[in-house]
mmCIF file with all atom_site columns, C-alpha atoms and ligand atoms in Angstrom:
data_model
loop_
_atom_site.group_PDB
_atom_site.id
_atom_site.type_symbol
_atom_site.label_atom_id
_atom_site.label_alt_id
_atom_site.label_comp_id
_atom_site.label_asym_id
_atom_site.label_entity_id
_atom_site.label_seq_id
_atom_site.pdbx_PDB_ins_code
_atom_site.Cartn_x
_atom_site.Cartn_y
_atom_site.Cartn_z
_atom_site.occupancy
_atom_site.B_iso_or_equiv
_atom_site.pdbx_formal_charge
_atom_site.auth_seq_id
_atom_site.auth_comp_id
_atom_site.auth_asym_id
_atom_site.auth_atom_id
_atom_site.pdbx_PDB_model_num
ATOM   1   C  CA  . UNK A 1 1   ? -7.847  7.469   -80.943 1.00 56.00 ? 1   UNK A CA  1
ATOM   2   C  CA  . UNK A 1 2   ? -8.477  11.263  -80.880 1.00 63.00 ? 2   UNK A CA  1
ATOM   3   C  CA  . UNK A 1 3   ? -6.235  13.849  -78.923 1.00 67.00 ? 3   UNK A CA  1
ATOM   4   C  CA  . UNK A 1 4   ? -9.256  14.423  -76.708 1.00 70.00 ? 4   UNK A CA  1
ATOM   5   C  CA  . UNK A 1 5   ? -9.987  10.750  -75.793 1.00 69.00 ? 5   UNK A CA  1
ATOM   6   C  CA  . UNK A 1 6   ? -6.306  10.145  -75.195 1.00 74.00 ? 6   UNK A CA  1
ATOM   7   C  CA  . UNK A 1 7   ? -6.269  13.171  -72.744 1.00 77.00 ? 7   UNK A CA  1
ATOM   8   C  CA  . UNK A 1 8   ? -9.287  11.983  -71.129 1.00 73.00 ? 8   UNK A CA  1
ATOM   9   C  CA  . UNK A 1 9   ? -7.772  8.478   -70.555 1.00 74.00 ? 9   UNK A CA  1
ATOM   10  C  CA  . UNK A 1 10  ? -4.583  10.216  -69.203 1.00 76.00 ? 10  UNK A CA  1
ATOM   11  C  CA  . UNK A 1 11  ? -6.875  12.226  -66.631 1.00 76.00 ? 11  UNK A CA  1
ATOM   12  C  CA  . UNK A 1 12  ? -8.591  9.116   -65.832 1.00 70.00 ? 12  UNK A CA  1
ATOM   13  C  CA  . UNK A 1 13  ? -5.384  6.926   -65.041 1.00 76.00 ? 13  UNK A CA  1
ATOM   14  C  CA  . UNK A 1 14  ? -3.795  10.015  -63.044 1.00 80.00 ? 14  UNK A CA  1
ATOM   15  C  CA  . UNK A 1 15  ? -6.802  10.184  -60.875 1.00 73.00 ? 15  UNK A CA  1
ATOM   16  C  CA  . UNK A 1 16  ? -6.777  6.373   -60.511 1.00 70.00 ? 16  UNK A CA  1
ATOM   17  C  CA  . UNK A 1 17  ? -3.345  6.491   -59.445 1.00 73.00 ? 17  UNK A CA  1
ATOM   18  C  CA  . UNK A 1 18  ? -4.189  9.396   -56.748 1.00 71.00 ? 18  UNK A CA  1
ATOM   19  C  CA  . UNK A 1 19  ? -6.634  7.405   -55.422 1.00 72.00 ? 19  UNK A CA  1
ATOM   20  C  CA  . UNK A 1 20  ? -4.476  4.423   -54.808 1.00 66.00 ? 20  UNK A CA  1
ATOM   21  C  CA  . UNK A 1 21  ? -1.844  6.418   -53.479 1.00 71.00 ? 21  UNK A CA  1
ATOM   22  C  CA  . UNK A 1 22  ? -4.074  7.753   -50.928 1.00 66.00 ? 22  UNK A CA  1
ATOM   23  C  CA  . UNK A 1 23  ? -5.689  4.351   -49.873 1.00 65.00 ? 23  UNK A CA  1
ATOM   24  C  CA  . UNK A 1 24  ? -2.234  2.733   -49.439 1.00 65.00 ? 24  UNK A CA  1
ATOM   25  C  CA  . UNK A 1 25  ? -1.098  5.736   -47.273 1.00 61.00 ? 25  UNK A CA  1
ATOM   26  C  CA  . UNK A 1 26  ? -4.421  5.375   -45.141 1.00 57.00 ? 26  UNK A CA  1
ATOM   27  C  CA  . UNK A 1 27  ? -3.733  1.644   -44.891 1.00 59.00 ? 27  UNK A CA  1
ATOM   28  C  CA  . UNK A 1 28  ? -0.010  2.383   -43.805 1.00 61.00 ? 28  UNK A CA  1
ATOM   29  C  CA  . UNK A 1 29  ? -1.107  5.135   -41.384 1.00 60.00 ? 29  UNK A CA  1
ATOM   30  C  CA  . UNK A 1 30  ? -3.929  3.025   -39.674 1.00 50.00 ? 30  UNK A CA  1
ATOM   31  C  CA  . UNK A 1 31  ? -1.761  0.873   -37.307 1.00 52.00 ? 31  UNK A CA  1
ATOM   32  C  CA  . UNK A 1 32  ? 0.785   3.699   -36.425 1.00 54.00 ? 32  UNK A CA  1
ATOM   33  C  CA  . UNK A 1 33  ? -2.136  5.831   -35.293 1.00 51.00 ? 33  UNK A CA  1
ATOM   34  C  CA  . UNK A 1 34  ? -3.662  2.987   -33.161 1.00 47.00 ? 34  UNK A CA  1
ATOM   35  C  CA  . UNK A 1 35  ? -0.358  2.295   -31.555 1.00 48.00 ? 35  UNK A CA  1
ATOM   36  C  CA  . UNK A 1 36  ? -0.401  5.985   -30.310 1.00 50.00 ? 36  UNK A CA  1
ATOM   37  C  CA  . UNK A 1 37  ? -3.839  6.072   -29.641 1.00 48.00 ? 37  UNK A CA  1
ATOM   38  C  CA  . UNK A 1 38  ? -4.883  2.828   -28.017 1.00 48.00 ? 38  UNK A CA  1
ATOM   39  C  CA  . UNK A 1 39  ? -2.558  3.236   -24.915 1.00 49.00 ? 39  UNK A CA  1
ATOM   40  C  CA  . UNK A 1 40  ? -3.970  6.777   -24.443 1.00 47.00 ? 40  UNK A CA  1
ATOM   41  C  CA  . UNK A 1 41  ? -7.600  5.680   -24.497 1.00 44.00 ? 41  UNK A CA  1
ATOM   42  C  CA  . UNK A 1 42  ? -6.626  2.718   -22.233 1.00 50.00 ? 42  UNK A CA  1
ATOM   43  C  CA  . UNK A 1 43  ? -5.137  5.426   -19.624 1.00 49.00 ? 43  UNK A CA  1
ATOM   44  C  CA  . UNK A 1 44  ? -8.298  7.377   -19.638 1.00 44.00 ? 44  UNK A CA  1
ATOM   45  C  CA  . UNK A 1 45  ? -10.527 4.887   -17.540 1.00 50.00 ? 45  UNK A CA  1
ATOM   46  C  CA  . UNK A 1 46  ? -10.373 4.500   -13.751 1.00 61.00 ? 46  UNK A CA  1
ATOM   47  C  CA  . UNK A 1 47  ? -7.113  3.725   -12.234 1.00 78.00 ? 47  UNK A CA  1
ATOM   48  C  CA  . UNK A 1 48  ? -6.067  0.356   -10.030 1.00 88.00 ? 48  UNK A CA  1
ATOM   49  C  CA  . UNK A 1 49  ? -7.395  -3.156  -11.066 1.00 92.00 ? 49  UNK A CA  1
ATOM   50  C  CA  . UNK A 1 50  ? -8.830  -5.795  -9.086  1.00 96.00 ? 50  UNK A CA  1
ATOM   51  C  CA  . UNK A 1 51  ? -6.429  -8.591  -8.371  1.00 97.00 ? 51  UNK A CA  1
ATOM   52  C  CA  . UNK A 1 52  ? -6.478  -11.692 -5.843  1.00 97.00 ? 52  UNK A CA  1
ATOM   53  C  CA  . UNK A 1 53  ? -3.931  -11.477 -3.020  1.00 98.00 ? 53  UNK A CA  1
ATOM   54  C  CA  . UNK A 1 54  ? -4.702  -13.964 -0.516  1.00 98.00 ? 54  UNK A CA  1
ATOM   55  C  CA  . UNK A 1 55  ? -6.884  -16.903 1.058   1.00 97.00 ? 55  UNK A CA  1
ATOM   56  C  CA  . UNK A 1 56  ? -9.623  -15.465 3.612   1.00 96.00 ? 56  UNK A CA  1
ATOM   57  C  CA  . UNK A 1 57  ? -8.826  -18.055 6.140   1.00 95.00 ? 57  UNK A CA  1
ATOM   58  C  CA  . UNK A 1 58  ? -5.242  -17.111 6.118   1.00 95.00 ? 58  UNK A CA  1
ATOM   59  C  CA  . UNK A 1 59  ? -6.117  -13.855 7.875   1.00 97.00 ? 59  UNK A CA  1
ATOM   60  C  CA  . UNK A 1 60  ? -6.615  -12.744 11.238  1.00 94.00 ? 60  UNK A CA  1
ATOM   61  C  CA  . UNK A 1 61  ? -8.408  -9.863  13.480  1.00 96.00 ? 61  UNK A CA  1
ATOM   62  C  CA  . UNK A 1 62  ? -5.806  -9.237  16.034  1.00 96.00 ? 62  UNK A CA  1
ATOM   63  C  CA  . UNK A 1 63  ? -2.652  -8.402  13.739  1.00 97.00 ? 63  UNK A CA  1
ATOM   64  C  CA  . UNK A 1 64  ? -2.627  -7.468  9.751   1.00 98.00 ? 64  UNK A CA  1
ATOM   65  C  CA  . UNK A 1 65  ? -0.614  -9.491  7.549   1.00 98.00 ? 65  UNK A CA  1
ATOM   66  C  CA  . UNK A 1 66  ? 1.504   -8.619  4.478   1.00 98.00 ? 66  UNK A CA  1
ATOM   67  C  CA  . UNK A 1 67  ? 1.293   -10.064 1.056   1.00 98.00 ? 67  UNK A CA  1
ATOM   68  C  CA  . UNK A 1 68  ? 2.501   -9.322  -2.087  1.00 98.00 ? 68  UNK A CA  1
ATOM   69  C  CA  . UNK A 1 69  ? 0.742   -8.045  -5.129  1.00 97.00 ? 69  UNK A CA  1
ATOM   70  C  CA  . UNK A 1 70  ? 1.375   -9.685  -8.328  1.00 96.00 ? 70  UNK A CA  1
ATOM   71  C  CA  . UNK A 1 71  ? 0.030   -9.213  -11.863 1.00 94.00 ? 71  UNK A CA  1
ATOM   72  C  CA  . UNK A 1 72  ? 0.461   -8.253  -15.331 1.00 90.00 ? 72  UNK A CA  1
ATOM   73  C  CA  . UNK A 1 73  ? 2.813   -5.165  -15.192 1.00 86.00 ? 73  UNK A CA  1
ATOM   74  C  CA  . UNK A 1 74  ? 1.332   -2.382  -17.917 1.00 79.00 ? 74  UNK A CA  1
ATOM   75  C  CA  . UNK A 1 75  ? 2.783   0.999   -18.878 1.00 78.00 ? 75  UNK A CA  1
ATOM   76  C  CA  . UNK A 1 76  ? 1.369   3.073   -21.678 1.00 79.00 ? 76  UNK A CA  1
ATOM   77  C  CA  . UNK A 1 77  ? 3.162   0.784   -24.368 1.00 84.00 ? 77  UNK A CA  1
ATOM   78  C  CA  . UNK A 1 78  ? 4.227   -2.165  -22.823 1.00 87.00 ? 78  UNK A CA  1
ATOM   79  C  CA  . UNK A 1 79  ? 3.174   -5.559  -20.808 1.00 88.00 ? 79  UNK A CA  1
ATOM   80  C  CA  . UNK A 1 80  ? 5.149   -7.791  -18.867 1.00 90.00 ? 80  UNK A CA  1
ATOM   81  C  CA  . UNK A 1 81  ? 3.302   -10.743 -17.189 1.00 90.00 ? 81  UNK A CA  1
ATOM   82  C  CA  . UNK A 1 82  ? 3.055   -11.750 -13.346 1.00 91.00 ? 82  UNK A CA  1
ATOM   83  C  CA  . UNK A 1 83  ? 5.495   -8.947  -11.801 1.00 93.00 ? 83  UNK A CA  1
ATOM   84  C  CA  . UNK A 1 84  ? 5.560   -7.701  -8.381  1.00 95.00 ? 84  UNK A CA  1
ATOM   85  C  CA  . UNK A 1 85  ? 3.449   -4.798  -8.235  1.00 95.00 ? 85  UNK A CA  1
ATOM   86  C  CA  . UNK A 1 86  ? 3.414   -3.961  -4.591  1.00 97.00 ? 86  UNK A CA  1
ATOM   87  C  CA  . UNK A 1 87  ? 2.553   -4.901  -1.308  1.00 98.00 ? 87  UNK A CA  1
ATOM   88  C  CA  . UNK A 1 88  ? -0.505  -4.648  1.030   1.00 98.00 ? 88  UNK A CA  1
ATOM   89  C  CA  . UNK A 1 89  ? -1.131  -5.179  4.487   1.00 98.00 ? 89  UNK A CA  1
ATOM   90  C  CA  . UNK A 1 90  ? -4.664  -6.809  5.311   1.00 98.00 ? 90  UNK A CA  1
ATOM   91  C  CA  . UNK A 1 91  ? -6.653  -7.697  8.300   1.00 98.00 ? 91  UNK A CA  1
ATOM   92  C  CA  . UNK A 1 92  ? -9.944  -9.050  9.041   1.00 97.00 ? 92  UNK A CA  1
ATOM   93  C  CA  . UNK A 1 93  ? -12.289 -6.773  10.779  1.00 93.00 ? 93  UNK A CA  1
ATOM   94  C  CA  . UNK A 1 94  ? -15.862 -8.248  11.323  1.00 90.00 ? 94  UNK A CA  1
ATOM   95  C  CA  . UNK A 1 95  ? -17.055 -9.251  8.088   1.00 88.00 ? 95  UNK A CA  1
ATOM   96  C  CA  . UNK A 1 96  ? -14.830 -6.912  6.251   1.00 93.00 ? 96  UNK A CA  1
ATOM   97  C  CA  . UNK A 1 97  ? -11.176 -7.010  5.292   1.00 98.00 ? 97  UNK A CA  1
ATOM   98  C  CA  . UNK A 1 98  ? -9.201  -4.077  5.701   1.00 98.00 ? 98  UNK A CA  1
ATOM   99  C  CA  . UNK A 1 99  ? -6.516  -3.279  3.089   1.00 98.00 ? 99  UNK A CA  1
ATOM   100 C  CA  . UNK A 1 100 ? -3.592  -0.790  3.095   1.00 98.00 ? 100 UNK A CA  1
ATOM   101 C  CA  . UNK A 1 101 ? -1.252  -0.106  0.333   1.00 98.00 ? 101 UNK A CA  1
ATOM   102 C  CA  . UNK A 1 102 ? 2.273   -0.599  2.230   1.00 98.00 ? 102 UNK A CA  1
ATOM   103 C  CA  . UNK A 1 103 ? 3.725   2.320   0.678   1.00 98.00 ? 103 UNK A CA  1
ATOM   104 C  CA  . UNK A 1 104 ? 4.462   4.851   3.143   1.00 98.00 ? 104 UNK A CA  1
ATOM   105 C  CA  . UNK A 1 105 ? 2.485   8.379   2.050   1.00 98.00 ? 105 UNK A CA  1
ATOM   106 C  CA  . UNK A 1 106 ? 5.529   10.109  2.862   1.00 98.00 ? 106 UNK A CA  1
ATOM   107 C  CA  . UNK A 1 107 ? 8.384   9.054   0.404   1.00 98.00 ? 107 UNK A CA  1
ATOM   108 C  CA  . UNK A 1 108 ? 7.096   5.628   -0.534  1.00 98.00 ? 108 UNK A CA  1
ATOM   109 C  CA  . UNK A 1 109 ? 9.213   2.920   1.693   1.00 98.00 ? 109 UNK A CA  1
ATOM   110 C  CA  . UNK A 1 110 ? 7.317   0.034   2.736   1.00 98.00 ? 110 UNK A CA  1
ATOM   111 C  CA  . UNK A 1 111 ? 5.834   0.328   6.187   1.00 98.00 ? 111 UNK A CA  1
ATOM   112 C  CA  . UNK A 1 112 ? 6.452   -2.558  8.791   1.00 98.00 ? 112 UNK A CA  1
ATOM   113 C  CA  . UNK A 1 113 ? 4.088   -3.630  11.468  1.00 98.00 ? 113 UNK A CA  1
ATOM   114 C  CA  . UNK A 1 114 ? 5.210   -3.739  15.104  1.00 97.00 ? 114 UNK A CA  1
ATOM   115 C  CA  . UNK A 1 115 ? 3.072   -6.815  16.731  1.00 97.00 ? 115 UNK A CA  1
ATOM   116 C  CA  . UNK A 1 116 ? 4.062   -5.713  20.298  1.00 97.00 ? 116 UNK A CA  1
ATOM   117 C  CA  . UNK A 1 117 ? 2.927   -1.782  19.831  1.00 96.00 ? 117 UNK A CA  1
ATOM   118 C  CA  . UNK A 1 118 ? 0.077   -3.040  17.456  1.00 97.00 ? 118 UNK A CA  1
ATOM   119 C  CA  . UNK A 1 119 ? 0.966   -0.107  15.132  1.00 98.00 ? 119 UNK A CA  1
ATOM   120 C  CA  . UNK A 1 120 ? 2.530   0.330   11.424  1.00 98.00 ? 120 UNK A CA  1
ATOM   121 C  CA  . UNK A 1 121 ? 5.931   1.977   11.600  1.00 98.00 ? 121 UNK A CA  1
ATOM   122 C  CA  . UNK A 1 122 ? 8.109   3.071   8.675   1.00 98.00 ? 122 UNK A CA  1
ATOM   123 C  CA  . UNK A 1 123 ? 11.805  2.360   8.679   1.00 98.00 ? 123 UNK A CA  1
ATOM   124 C  CA  . UNK A 1 124 ? 12.798  5.484   6.993   1.00 98.00 ? 124 UNK A CA  1
ATOM   125 C  CA  . UNK A 1 125 ? 11.560  8.352   8.604   1.00 98.00 ? 125 UNK A CA  1
ATOM   126 C  CA  . UNK A 1 126 ? 9.972   6.803   11.542  1.00 97.00 ? 126 UNK A CA  1
ATOM   127 C  CA  . UNK A 1 127 ? 6.299   7.744   10.508  1.00 98.00 ? 127 UNK A CA  1
ATOM   128 C  CA  . UNK A 1 128 ? 3.647   5.677   12.710  1.00 98.00 ? 128 UNK A CA  1
ATOM   129 C  CA  . UNK A 1 129 ? -0.029  4.831   11.976  1.00 98.00 ? 129 UNK A CA  1
ATOM   130 C  CA  . UNK A 1 130 ? -2.344  2.720   14.299  1.00 98.00 ? 130 UNK A CA  1
ATOM   131 C  CA  . UNK A 1 131 ? -4.022  -0.070  12.824  1.00 96.00 ? 131 UNK A CA  1
ATOM   132 C  CA  . UNK A 1 132 ? -6.737  1.784   11.330  1.00 96.00 ? 132 UNK A CA  1
ATOM   133 C  CA  . UNK A 1 133 ? -3.941  3.363   9.403   1.00 98.00 ? 133 UNK A CA  1
ATOM   134 C  CA  . UNK A 1 134 ? -4.331  6.922   10.895  1.00 98.00 ? 134 UNK A CA  1
ATOM   135 C  CA  . UNK A 1 135 ? -0.934  8.889   11.374  1.00 98.00 ? 135 UNK A CA  1
ATOM   136 C  CA  . UNK A 1 136 ? 0.358   8.646   15.058  1.00 97.00 ? 136 UNK A CA  1
ATOM   137 C  CA  . UNK A 1 137 ? 3.723   10.464  14.315  1.00 97.00 ? 137 UNK A CA  1
ATOM   138 C  CA  . UNK A 1 138 ? 6.745   11.205  11.846  1.00 98.00 ? 138 UNK A CA  1
ATOM   139 C  CA  . UNK A 1 139 ? 6.627   13.175  8.654   1.00 98.00 ? 139 UNK A CA  1
ATOM   140 C  CA  . UNK A 1 140 ? 3.778   11.065  6.937   1.00 98.00 ? 140 UNK A CA  1
ATOM   141 C  CA  . UNK A 1 141 ? 1.221   13.659  5.392   1.00 98.00 ? 141 UNK A CA  1
ATOM   142 C  CA  . UNK A 1 142 ? -1.654  11.654  5.550   1.00 98.00 ? 142 UNK A CA  1
ATOM   143 C  CA  . UNK A 1 143 ? -2.993  8.300   6.849   1.00 98.00 ? 143 UNK A CA  1
ATOM   144 C  CA  . UNK A 1 144 ? -2.170  4.987   5.094   1.00 98.00 ? 144 UNK A CA  1
ATOM   145 C  CA  . UNK A 1 145 ? -3.944  4.592   1.837   1.00 98.00 ? 145 UNK A CA  1
ATOM   146 C  CA  . UNK A 1 146 ? -6.559  2.036   2.112   1.00 98.00 ? 146 UNK A CA  1
ATOM   147 C  CA  . UNK A 1 147 ? -7.805  -0.100  -0.582  1.00 98.00 ? 147 UNK A CA  1
ATOM   148 C  CA  . UNK A 1 148 ? -11.060 -1.541  -1.427  1.00 97.00 ? 148 UNK A CA  1
ATOM   149 C  CA  . UNK A 1 149 ? -11.307 -5.168  -0.970  1.00 98.00 ? 149 UNK A CA  1
ATOM   150 C  CA  . UNK A 1 150 ? -13.878 -8.203  -1.867  1.00 97.00 ? 150 UNK A CA  1
ATOM   151 C  CA  . UNK A 1 151 ? -13.970 -11.995 -0.993  1.00 96.00 ? 151 UNK A CA  1
ATOM   152 C  CA  . UNK A 1 152 ? -14.582 -14.372 -4.086  1.00 95.00 ? 152 UNK A CA  1
ATOM   153 C  CA  . UNK A 1 153 ? -14.691 -17.743 -3.458  1.00 95.00 ? 153 UNK A CA  1
ATOM   154 C  CA  . UNK A 1 154 ? -12.855 -17.563 -0.478  1.00 95.00 ? 154 UNK A CA  1
ATOM   155 C  CA  . UNK A 1 155 ? -9.697  -15.548 -1.976  1.00 96.00 ? 155 UNK A CA  1
ATOM   156 C  CA  . UNK A 1 156 ? -9.643  -11.756 -0.886  1.00 98.00 ? 156 UNK A CA  1
ATOM   157 C  CA  . UNK A 1 157 ? -9.186  -9.373  -3.797  1.00 98.00 ? 157 UNK A CA  1
ATOM   158 C  CA  . UNK A 1 158 ? -7.854  -5.840  -3.828  1.00 98.00 ? 158 UNK A CA  1
ATOM   159 C  CA  . UNK A 1 159 ? -8.244  -3.194  -5.933  1.00 97.00 ? 159 UNK A CA  1
ATOM   160 C  CA  . UNK A 1 160 ? -4.848  -2.421  -6.365  1.00 97.00 ? 160 UNK A CA  1
ATOM   161 C  CA  . UNK A 1 161 ? -3.932  1.663   -6.436  1.00 96.00 ? 161 UNK A CA  1
ATOM   162 C  CA  . UNK A 1 162 ? -0.800  3.498   -6.116  1.00 96.00 ? 162 UNK A CA  1
ATOM   163 C  CA  . UNK A 1 163 ? -1.120  6.951   -4.861  1.00 97.00 ? 163 UNK A CA  1
ATOM   164 C  CA  . UNK A 1 164 ? 0.969   10.169  -5.127  1.00 97.00 ? 164 UNK A CA  1
ATOM   165 C  CA  . UNK A 1 165 ? 3.365   10.426  -2.013  1.00 98.00 ? 165 UNK A CA  1
ATOM   166 C  CA  . UNK A 1 166 ? 4.170   13.752  0.076   1.00 97.00 ? 166 UNK A CA  1
ATOM   167 C  CA  . UNK A 1 167 ? 0.386   15.187  -0.067  1.00 97.00 ? 167 UNK A CA  1
ATOM   168 C  CA  . UNK A 1 168 ? -2.396  15.505  2.174   1.00 98.00 ? 168 UNK A CA  1
ATOM   169 C  CA  . UNK A 1 169 ? -4.480  14.977  -0.378  1.00 97.00 ? 169 UNK A CA  1
ATOM   170 C  CA  . UNK A 1 170 ? -4.903  11.221  -1.682  1.00 97.00 ? 170 UNK A CA  1
ATOM   171 C  CA  . UNK A 1 171 ? -4.494  11.075  -5.534  1.00 96.00 ? 171 UNK A CA  1
ATOM   172 C  CA  . UNK A 1 172 ? -4.436  7.833   -7.440  1.00 95.00 ? 172 UNK A CA  1
ATOM   173 C  CA  . UNK A 1 173 ? -1.718  7.753   -9.648  1.00 93.00 ? 173 UNK A CA  1
ATOM   174 C  CA  . UNK A 1 174 ? -2.054  4.189   -11.299 1.00 84.00 ? 174 UNK A CA  1
HETATM 175 S  S1  . FES B 2 .   ? 9.233   7.053   3.744   1.00 96.77 ? 1   FES B S1  1
HETATM 176 FE FE1 . FES B 2 .   ? 8.208   6.897   5.378   1.00 96.77 ? 1   FES B FE1 1
HETATM 177 S  S2  . FES B 2 .   ? 8.395   8.582   6.978   1.00 96.77 ? 1   FES B S2  1
HETATM 178 FE FE2 . FES B 2 .   ? 9.741   8.743   5.165   1.00 96.77 ? 1   FES B FE2 1
#
């Protein structure tokens, strides 16, 4: 074999080894990259999700009822099935179901409901809200946060969303 052909063979082997290393590096990097990028892509969609919360026939028009919202808990990199995500107040109003997130817009305490006064009341700093969620007193910067509802086969579903506390503007946070 001549010097020239030996040199050519060496160059070919060197190039092949380089390509193999690059391919292996790419293969190893792909899962890591998708691990980082996938949650960021998921997080860019519309916030909140539809979850079933109650039977329609269990609701009444005169007073709201509180129900827990249970579903998969997700953050950017983990998921946990069937966790309590929050609480909502539900009331029938004609053909509609009115829903409020039970977190007080002041600092996030759970608001209760006074059946005698027919209003919502926060136990932490005494914010009060009428049945339509409007602020009647206290430090809450806005009305209770309404949630979209729908009825599917007799079950009430809400698009469950949480909102930033302490702002007059309603800002969805998850
Ligand atoms: S958290 Fe409700 S009034 Fe402060």
